[in-house]
Amino acid sequence: MAEKTQKDATVMEKIVSLCKRRGFVFQGSEIYDGLAGTWDFGPLGVALNNNIKREWWKMFVDGREDMYGLDAAILMNERVWEASGHTGAGFSDPLVECEKCKRRFRADHLEDKTTCPECGGKLGEERQFNLMFETQVGAQGNTRSYLRPETAQGIFVNFKNVVDSMSPKVPFGIAQIGKAFRNEIAPRDFLFRVREFEQMEIEYFIKEEDWEKLFEMWREAVWAWTDHLGLSRENVRELEVAPGDLAHYSRRTIDFEYNYPGKGFGELLGLAYRTDHDLKSHMQASGEKLEYVEPDGSRFIPHVIEPSFGVGRAITAVLSEAYTEDEMNGETRVYLKLPKHLAPYRAAVSPLLRNKPELVEKAREVFLMLKKEFGNIAWDDNGNVGKRYRRQDEIGTPSCIVIDFDTLGEENPDAKDTVTVRDRDTGEQVRVQISELIAHLRA
Ligand code: GAP
């Protein structure tokens, strides 16, 4: 079996091409030549995207007793971003512009900061470029706001609301999934660096003296998440961020990196100790008391551990891990070895022949039964069965179910009301009673 080589750039090209061809990810605004740094999720992409977010919520919110959900507005009072430090130098990247072709580059991504890598022209002076998208609110246009560059601040400004309404006990966390925007100088690598993306973030509020212990607890929890995404441990590694490279709010950060095909290791998600930087800054700037009051009346400003996950990077890693080429029945095939809980379709149902009404009728019965149970079940009656298998393999459908003449009991009465279930990874086929099909797929 010829497994993919992780470092092979063509693998990423093949994944991007599969994503377009099979309805996972399209270039944003494609019919107008696109808009750099934006991508649209097609029918299968939105399914994968939703599955990842649902699994994350299940693991980190519903699966725990110390977590609370939140969904804050994207637009916020501009003072939020002054207090958090995002309007300042801490949230900008170094930019250089070519004096000849006018292209702009991130200076820290260039080896030679004097010569344009595109046209050989002279590069101008380095300057700082703030990554926030600015916008005006209201008809007068005199109220400035920003598209949020991280979801985290929505959590900090609602800290008091959640404490007052839910009376949580420290340590506790607030979790949020939502869009974030950054005017990246050089968007690149498919969904890896884009200008509009989704984050899944947790701000975990703690007592200062517990930070090392709880940082370790989250480190383990993050590994459990990467396992749940089906990412092999050899393709994920930790990078301790050097003190000089830490974000303006962080005292310690570990980047969890994934070994992206063609790119090598790059950041997948971050785990940061944000101290009390944010609550303290918002308390000073807003005048609101953002403290936690213990039952005995003592007060303190909680410190924060922040695991921060990007949905797009998770999708890129999951697709990279799942993309497989092998040989089956003497033919090369491409398939996505997606975990069952992430695959866009749990199973596909088809009649052996689509011009036999009795087969179609029985197959529709099975399809509707499974659809009612799982929701994400595909109906596929195009082409011959072999072609259907290839098509479903390519989008990662774990099981294909075929209703044939045996199901009707016409040729073999013992096989009546059984169907063929074919496994995506091995190609093996087993006969399963229709009455046991749901349990079989759930196993
Ligand atoms: N609240 C902390 C925070 O925003 P970050 O390391 O800047 O920290 C967290 O971002 C995660 O968001 C990253 O690990 C990555 O998964 C994702 N992310 C950040 N910028 C991104 C971009 N331009 N495109 C895609 N994902 C991005």
PDB file of N, CA and C in Angstrom, residues 70-84 86-87 132-138 143-159 161 176 179-181 199 201 278 282 290:
ATOM      1  N   LEU A  70     -20.689  30.595  25.399  1.00  0.00           N
ATOM      2  CA  LEU A  70     -20.959  32.015  25.139  1.00  0.00           C
ATOM      3  C   LEU A  70     -20.960  32.229  23.626  1.00  0.00           C
ATOM      4  N   ASP A  71     -21.726  33.226  23.185  1.00  0.00           N
ATOM      5  CA  ASP A  71     -21.666  33.624  21.773  1.00  0.00           C
ATOM      6  C   ASP A  71     -21.787  35.143  21.720  1.00  0.00           C
ATOM      7  N   ALA A  72     -20.649  35.812  21.758  1.00  0.00           N
ATOM      8  CA  ALA A  72     -20.630  37.281  21.829  1.00  0.00           C
ATOM      9  C   ALA A  72     -20.653  37.891  20.434  1.00  0.00           C
ATOM     10  N   ALA A  73     -21.005  39.171  20.355  1.00  0.00           N
ATOM     11  CA  ALA A  73     -21.050  39.888  19.073  1.00  0.00           C
ATOM     12  C   ALA A  73     -19.648  40.024  18.479  1.00  0.00           C
ATOM     13  N   ILE A  74     -19.595  40.032  17.160  1.00  0.00           N
ATOM     14  CA  ILE A  74     -18.303  40.230  16.477  1.00  0.00           C
ATOM     15  C   ILE A  74     -17.853  41.688  16.617  1.00  0.00           C
ATOM     16  N   LEU A  75     -18.806  42.603  16.441  1.00  0.00           N
ATOM     17  CA  LEU A  75     -18.479  44.028  16.575  1.00  0.00           C
ATOM     18  C   LEU A  75     -18.523  44.397  18.057  1.00  0.00           C
ATOM     19  N   MET A  76     -17.491  45.109  18.491  1.00  0.00           N
ATOM     20  CA  MET A  76     -17.447  45.504  19.905  1.00  0.00           C
ATOM     21  C   MET A  76     -17.009  46.953  19.992  1.00  0.00           C
ATOM     22  N   ASN A  77     -17.279  47.533  21.138  1.00  0.00           N
ATOM     23  CA  ASN A  77     -16.851  48.908  21.397  1.00  0.00           C
ATOM     24  C   ASN A  77     -15.333  49.020  21.164  1.00  0.00           C
ATOM     25  N   GLU A  78     -14.891  50.071  20.476  1.00  0.00           N
ATOM     26  CA  GLU A  78     -13.468  50.147  20.125  1.00  0.00           C
ATOM     27  C   GLU A  78     -12.557  50.174  21.356  1.00  0.00           C
ATOM     28  N   ARG A  79     -13.128  50.573  22.492  1.00  0.00           N
ATOM     29  CA  ARG A  79     -12.309  50.646  23.713  1.00  0.00           C
ATOM     30  C   ARG A  79     -11.846  49.254  24.160  1.00  0.00           C
ATOM     31  N   VAL A  80     -12.623  48.212  23.746  1.00  0.00           N
ATOM     32  CA  VAL A  80     -12.205  46.834  24.063  1.00  0.00           C
ATOM     33  C   VAL A  80     -10.804  46.598  23.523  1.00  0.00           C
ATOM     34  N   TRP A  81     -10.588  47.029  22.279  1.00  0.00           N
ATOM     35  CA  TRP A  81      -9.328  46.704  21.591  1.00  0.00           C
ATOM     36  C   TRP A  81      -8.172  47.598  22.017  1.00  0.00           C
ATOM     37  N   GLU A  82      -8.531  48.775  22.548  1.00  0.00           N
ATOM     38  CA  GLU A  82      -7.481  49.615  23.136  1.00  0.00           C
ATOM     39  C   GLU A  82      -7.018  48.973  24.441  1.00  0.00           C
ATOM     40  N   ALA A  83      -8.017  48.544  25.260  1.00  0.00           N
ATOM     41  CA  ALA A  83      -7.672  47.940  26.558  1.00  0.00           C
ATOM     42  C   ALA A  83      -6.911  46.631  26.382  1.00  0.00           C
ATOM     43  N   SER A  84      -7.288  45.838  25.400  1.00  0.00           N
ATOM     44  CA  SER A  84      -6.649  44.524  25.231  1.00  0.00           C
ATOM     45  C   SER A  84      -5.252  44.639  24.638  1.00  0.00           C
ATOM     46  N   HIS A  86      -4.751  45.400  21.376  1.00  0.00           N
ATOM     47  CA  HIS A  86      -4.731  45.056  19.953  1.00  0.00           C
ATOM     48  C   HIS A  86      -4.576  46.264  19.019  1.00  0.00           C
ATOM     49  N   THR A  87      -4.915  47.480  19.491  1.00  0.00           N
ATOM     50  CA  THR A  87      -4.712  48.636  18.606  1.00  0.00           C
ATOM     51  C   THR A  87      -3.234  49.053  18.612  1.00  0.00           C
ATOM     52  N   MET A 132      -5.847  44.463  12.357  1.00  0.00           N
ATOM     53  CA  MET A 132      -7.305  44.525  12.525  1.00  0.00           C
ATOM     54  C   MET A 132      -7.980  45.228  11.356  1.00  0.00           C
ATOM     55  N   PHE A 133      -9.141  44.689  10.960  1.00  0.00           N
ATOM     56  CA  PHE A 133      -9.986  45.352   9.960  1.00  0.00           C
ATOM     57  C   PHE A 133     -10.808  46.411  10.696  1.00  0.00           C
ATOM     58  N   GLU A 134     -10.693  47.645  10.229  1.00  0.00           N
ATOM     59  CA  GLU A 134     -11.437  48.722  10.874  1.00  0.00           C
ATOM     60  C   GLU A 134     -12.747  48.922  10.126  1.00  0.00           C
ATOM     61  N   THR A 135     -13.798  49.310  10.847  1.00  0.00           N
ATOM     62  CA  THR A 135     -15.060  49.605  10.162  1.00  0.00           C
ATOM     63  C   THR A 135     -15.797  50.714  10.911  1.00  0.00           C
ATOM     64  N   GLN A 136     -16.798  51.293  10.242  1.00  0.00           N
ATOM     65  CA  GLN A 136     -17.587  52.360  10.856  1.00  0.00           C
ATOM     66  C   GLN A 136     -18.953  51.810  11.228  1.00  0.00           C
ATOM     67  N   VAL A 137     -19.463  52.227  12.373  1.00  0.00           N
ATOM     68  CA  VAL A 137     -20.768  51.751  12.823  1.00  0.00           C
ATOM     69  C   VAL A 137     -21.778  52.883  12.739  1.00  0.00           C
ATOM     70  N   GLY A 138     -22.917  52.644  12.107  1.00  0.00           N
ATOM     71  CA  GLY A 138     -23.995  53.630  12.054  1.00  0.00           C
ATOM     72  C   GLY A 138     -23.881  54.574  10.875  1.00  0.00           C
ATOM     73  N   THR A 143     -18.459  56.419  14.473  1.00  0.00           N
ATOM     74  CA  THR A 143     -18.131  55.460  15.529  1.00  0.00           C
ATOM     75  C   THR A 143     -17.296  54.344  14.941  1.00  0.00           C
ATOM     76  N   ARG A 144     -16.060  54.268  15.411  1.00  0.00           N
ATOM     77  CA  ARG A 144     -15.157  53.270  14.849  1.00  0.00           C
ATOM     78  C   ARG A 144     -15.324  51.937  15.575  1.00  0.00           C
ATOM     79  N   SER A 145     -15.236  50.853  14.809  1.00  0.00           N
ATOM     80  CA  SER A 145     -15.184  49.527  15.424  1.00  0.00           C
ATOM     81  C   SER A 145     -14.220  48.673  14.596  1.00  0.00           C
ATOM     82  N   TYR A 146     -14.031  47.466  15.051  1.00  0.00           N
ATOM     83  CA  TYR A 146     -13.133  46.545  14.344  1.00  0.00           C
ATOM     84  C   TYR A 146     -13.817  45.191  14.226  1.00  0.00           C
ATOM     85  N   LEU A 147     -13.516  44.459  13.164  1.00  0.00           N
ATOM     86  CA  LEU A 147     -13.929  43.052  13.126  1.00  0.00           C
ATOM     87  C   LEU A 147     -12.984  42.334  14.089  1.00  0.00           C
ATOM     88  N   ARG A 148     -13.541  41.581  15.034  1.00  0.00           N
ATOM     89  CA  ARG A 148     -12.673  41.042  16.104  1.00  0.00           C
ATOM     90  C   ARG A 148     -11.564  40.153  15.537  1.00  0.00           C
ATOM     91  N   PRO A 149     -10.343  40.353  16.023  1.00  0.00           N
ATOM     92  CA  PRO A 149      -9.234  39.504  15.546  1.00  0.00           C
ATOM     93  C   PRO A 149      -9.072  38.237  16.379  1.00  0.00           C
ATOM     94  N   GLU A 150      -9.793  38.139  17.490  1.00  0.00           N
ATOM     95  CA  GLU A 150      -9.841  36.897  18.283  1.00  0.00           C
ATOM     96  C   GLU A 150     -11.184  36.899  19.000  1.00  0.00           C
ATOM     97  N   THR A 151     -11.711  35.712  19.270  1.00  0.00           N
ATOM     98  CA  THR A 151     -13.005  35.658  19.969  1.00  0.00           C
ATOM     99  C   THR A 151     -12.812  35.907  21.468  1.00  0.00           C
ATOM    100  N   ALA A 152     -11.578  35.756  21.924  1.00  0.00           N
ATOM    101  CA  ALA A 152     -11.277  35.796  23.366  1.00  0.00           C
ATOM    102  C   ALA A 152     -11.847  37.030  24.067  1.00  0.00           C
ATOM    103  N   GLN A 153     -11.735  38.203  23.429  1.00  0.00           N
ATOM    104  CA  GLN A 153     -12.149  39.435  24.132  1.00  0.00           C
ATOM    105  C   GLN A 153     -13.645  39.447  24.434  1.00  0.00           C
ATOM    106  N   GLY A 154     -14.447  38.794  23.598  1.00  0.00           N
ATOM    107  CA  GLY A 154     -15.885  38.681  23.888  1.00  0.00           C
ATOM    108  C   GLY A 154     -16.108  37.954  25.208  1.00  0.00           C
ATOM    109  N   ILE A 155     -15.198  37.024  25.511  1.00  0.00           N
ATOM    110  CA  ILE A 155     -15.296  36.276  26.768  1.00  0.00           C
ATOM    111  C   ILE A 155     -14.894  37.163  27.948  1.00  0.00           C
ATOM    112  N   PHE A 156     -13.777  37.884  27.794  1.00  0.00           N
ATOM    113  CA  PHE A 156     -13.319  38.716  28.918  1.00  0.00           C
ATOM    114  C   PHE A 156     -14.342  39.796  29.273  1.00  0.00           C
ATOM    115  N   VAL A 157     -14.936  40.442  28.256  1.00  0.00           N
ATOM    116  CA  VAL A 157     -15.865  41.532  28.590  1.00  0.00           C
ATOM    117  C   VAL A 157     -17.182  40.987  29.159  1.00  0.00           C
ATOM    118  N   ASN A 158     -17.432  39.683  28.995  1.00  0.00           N
ATOM    119  CA  ASN A 158     -18.637  39.079  29.588  1.00  0.00           C
ATOM    120  C   ASN A 158     -18.338  38.291  30.861  1.00  0.00           C
ATOM    121  N   PHE A 159     -17.115  38.409  31.341  1.00  0.00           N
ATOM    122  CA  PHE A 159     -16.720  37.659  32.543  1.00  0.00           C
ATOM    123  C   PHE A 159     -17.706  37.911  33.691  1.00  0.00           C
ATOM    124  N   ASN A 161     -20.752  39.153  33.614  1.00  0.00           N
ATOM    125  CA  ASN A 161     -22.109  38.671  33.314  1.00  0.00           C
ATOM    126  C   ASN A 161     -22.246  37.180  33.603  1.00  0.00           C
ATOM    127  N   GLN A 176     -16.184  29.599  23.522  1.00  0.00           N
ATOM    128  CA  GLN A 176     -16.900  30.260  22.437  1.00  0.00           C
ATOM    129  C   GLN A 176     -16.348  29.803  21.089  1.00  0.00           C
ATOM    130  N   LYS A 179     -16.381  33.548  14.397  1.00  0.00           N
ATOM    131  CA  LYS A 179     -15.492  34.105  13.364  1.00  0.00           C
ATOM    132  C   LYS A 179     -14.497  35.088  13.960  1.00  0.00           C
ATOM    133  N   ALA A 180     -13.318  35.129  13.355  1.00  0.00           N
ATOM    134  CA  ALA A 180     -12.319  36.138  13.677  1.00  0.00           C
ATOM    135  C   ALA A 180     -11.708  36.604  12.354  1.00  0.00           C
ATOM    136  N   PHE A 181     -11.187  37.806  12.362  1.00  0.00           N
ATOM    137  CA  PHE A 181     -10.700  38.418  11.117  1.00  0.00           C
ATOM    138  C   PHE A 181      -9.329  39.040  11.347  1.00  0.00           C
ATOM    139  N   GLN A 199     -12.550  30.537  15.152  1.00  0.00           N
ATOM    140  CA  GLN A 199     -11.785  30.064  16.301  1.00  0.00           C
ATOM    141  C   GLN A 199     -12.709  29.331  17.269  1.00  0.00           C
ATOM    142  N   GLU A 201     -12.426  28.894  21.223  1.00  0.00           N
ATOM    143  CA  GLU A 201     -11.540  29.354  22.289  1.00  0.00           C
ATOM    144  C   GLU A 201     -12.125  29.115  23.666  1.00  0.00           C
ATOM    145  N   ASP A 278      -5.748  40.477  30.752  1.00  0.00           N
ATOM    146  CA  ASP A 278      -6.959  40.979  30.092  1.00  0.00           C
ATOM    147  C   ASP A 278      -7.984  41.526  31.093  1.00  0.00           C
ATOM    148  N   HIS A 282      -9.139  45.418  31.260  1.00  0.00           N
ATOM    149  CA  HIS A 282     -10.536  45.822  31.076  1.00  0.00           C
ATOM    150  C   HIS A 282     -11.095  46.469  32.344  1.00  0.00           C
ATOM    151  N   LEU A 290     -13.873  43.621  37.767  1.00  0.00           N
ATOM    152  CA  LEU A 290     -13.879  42.282  37.158  1.00  0.00           C
ATOM    153  C   LEU A 290     -13.149  41.322  38.097  1.00  0.00           C
TER     154      LEU A 290
END
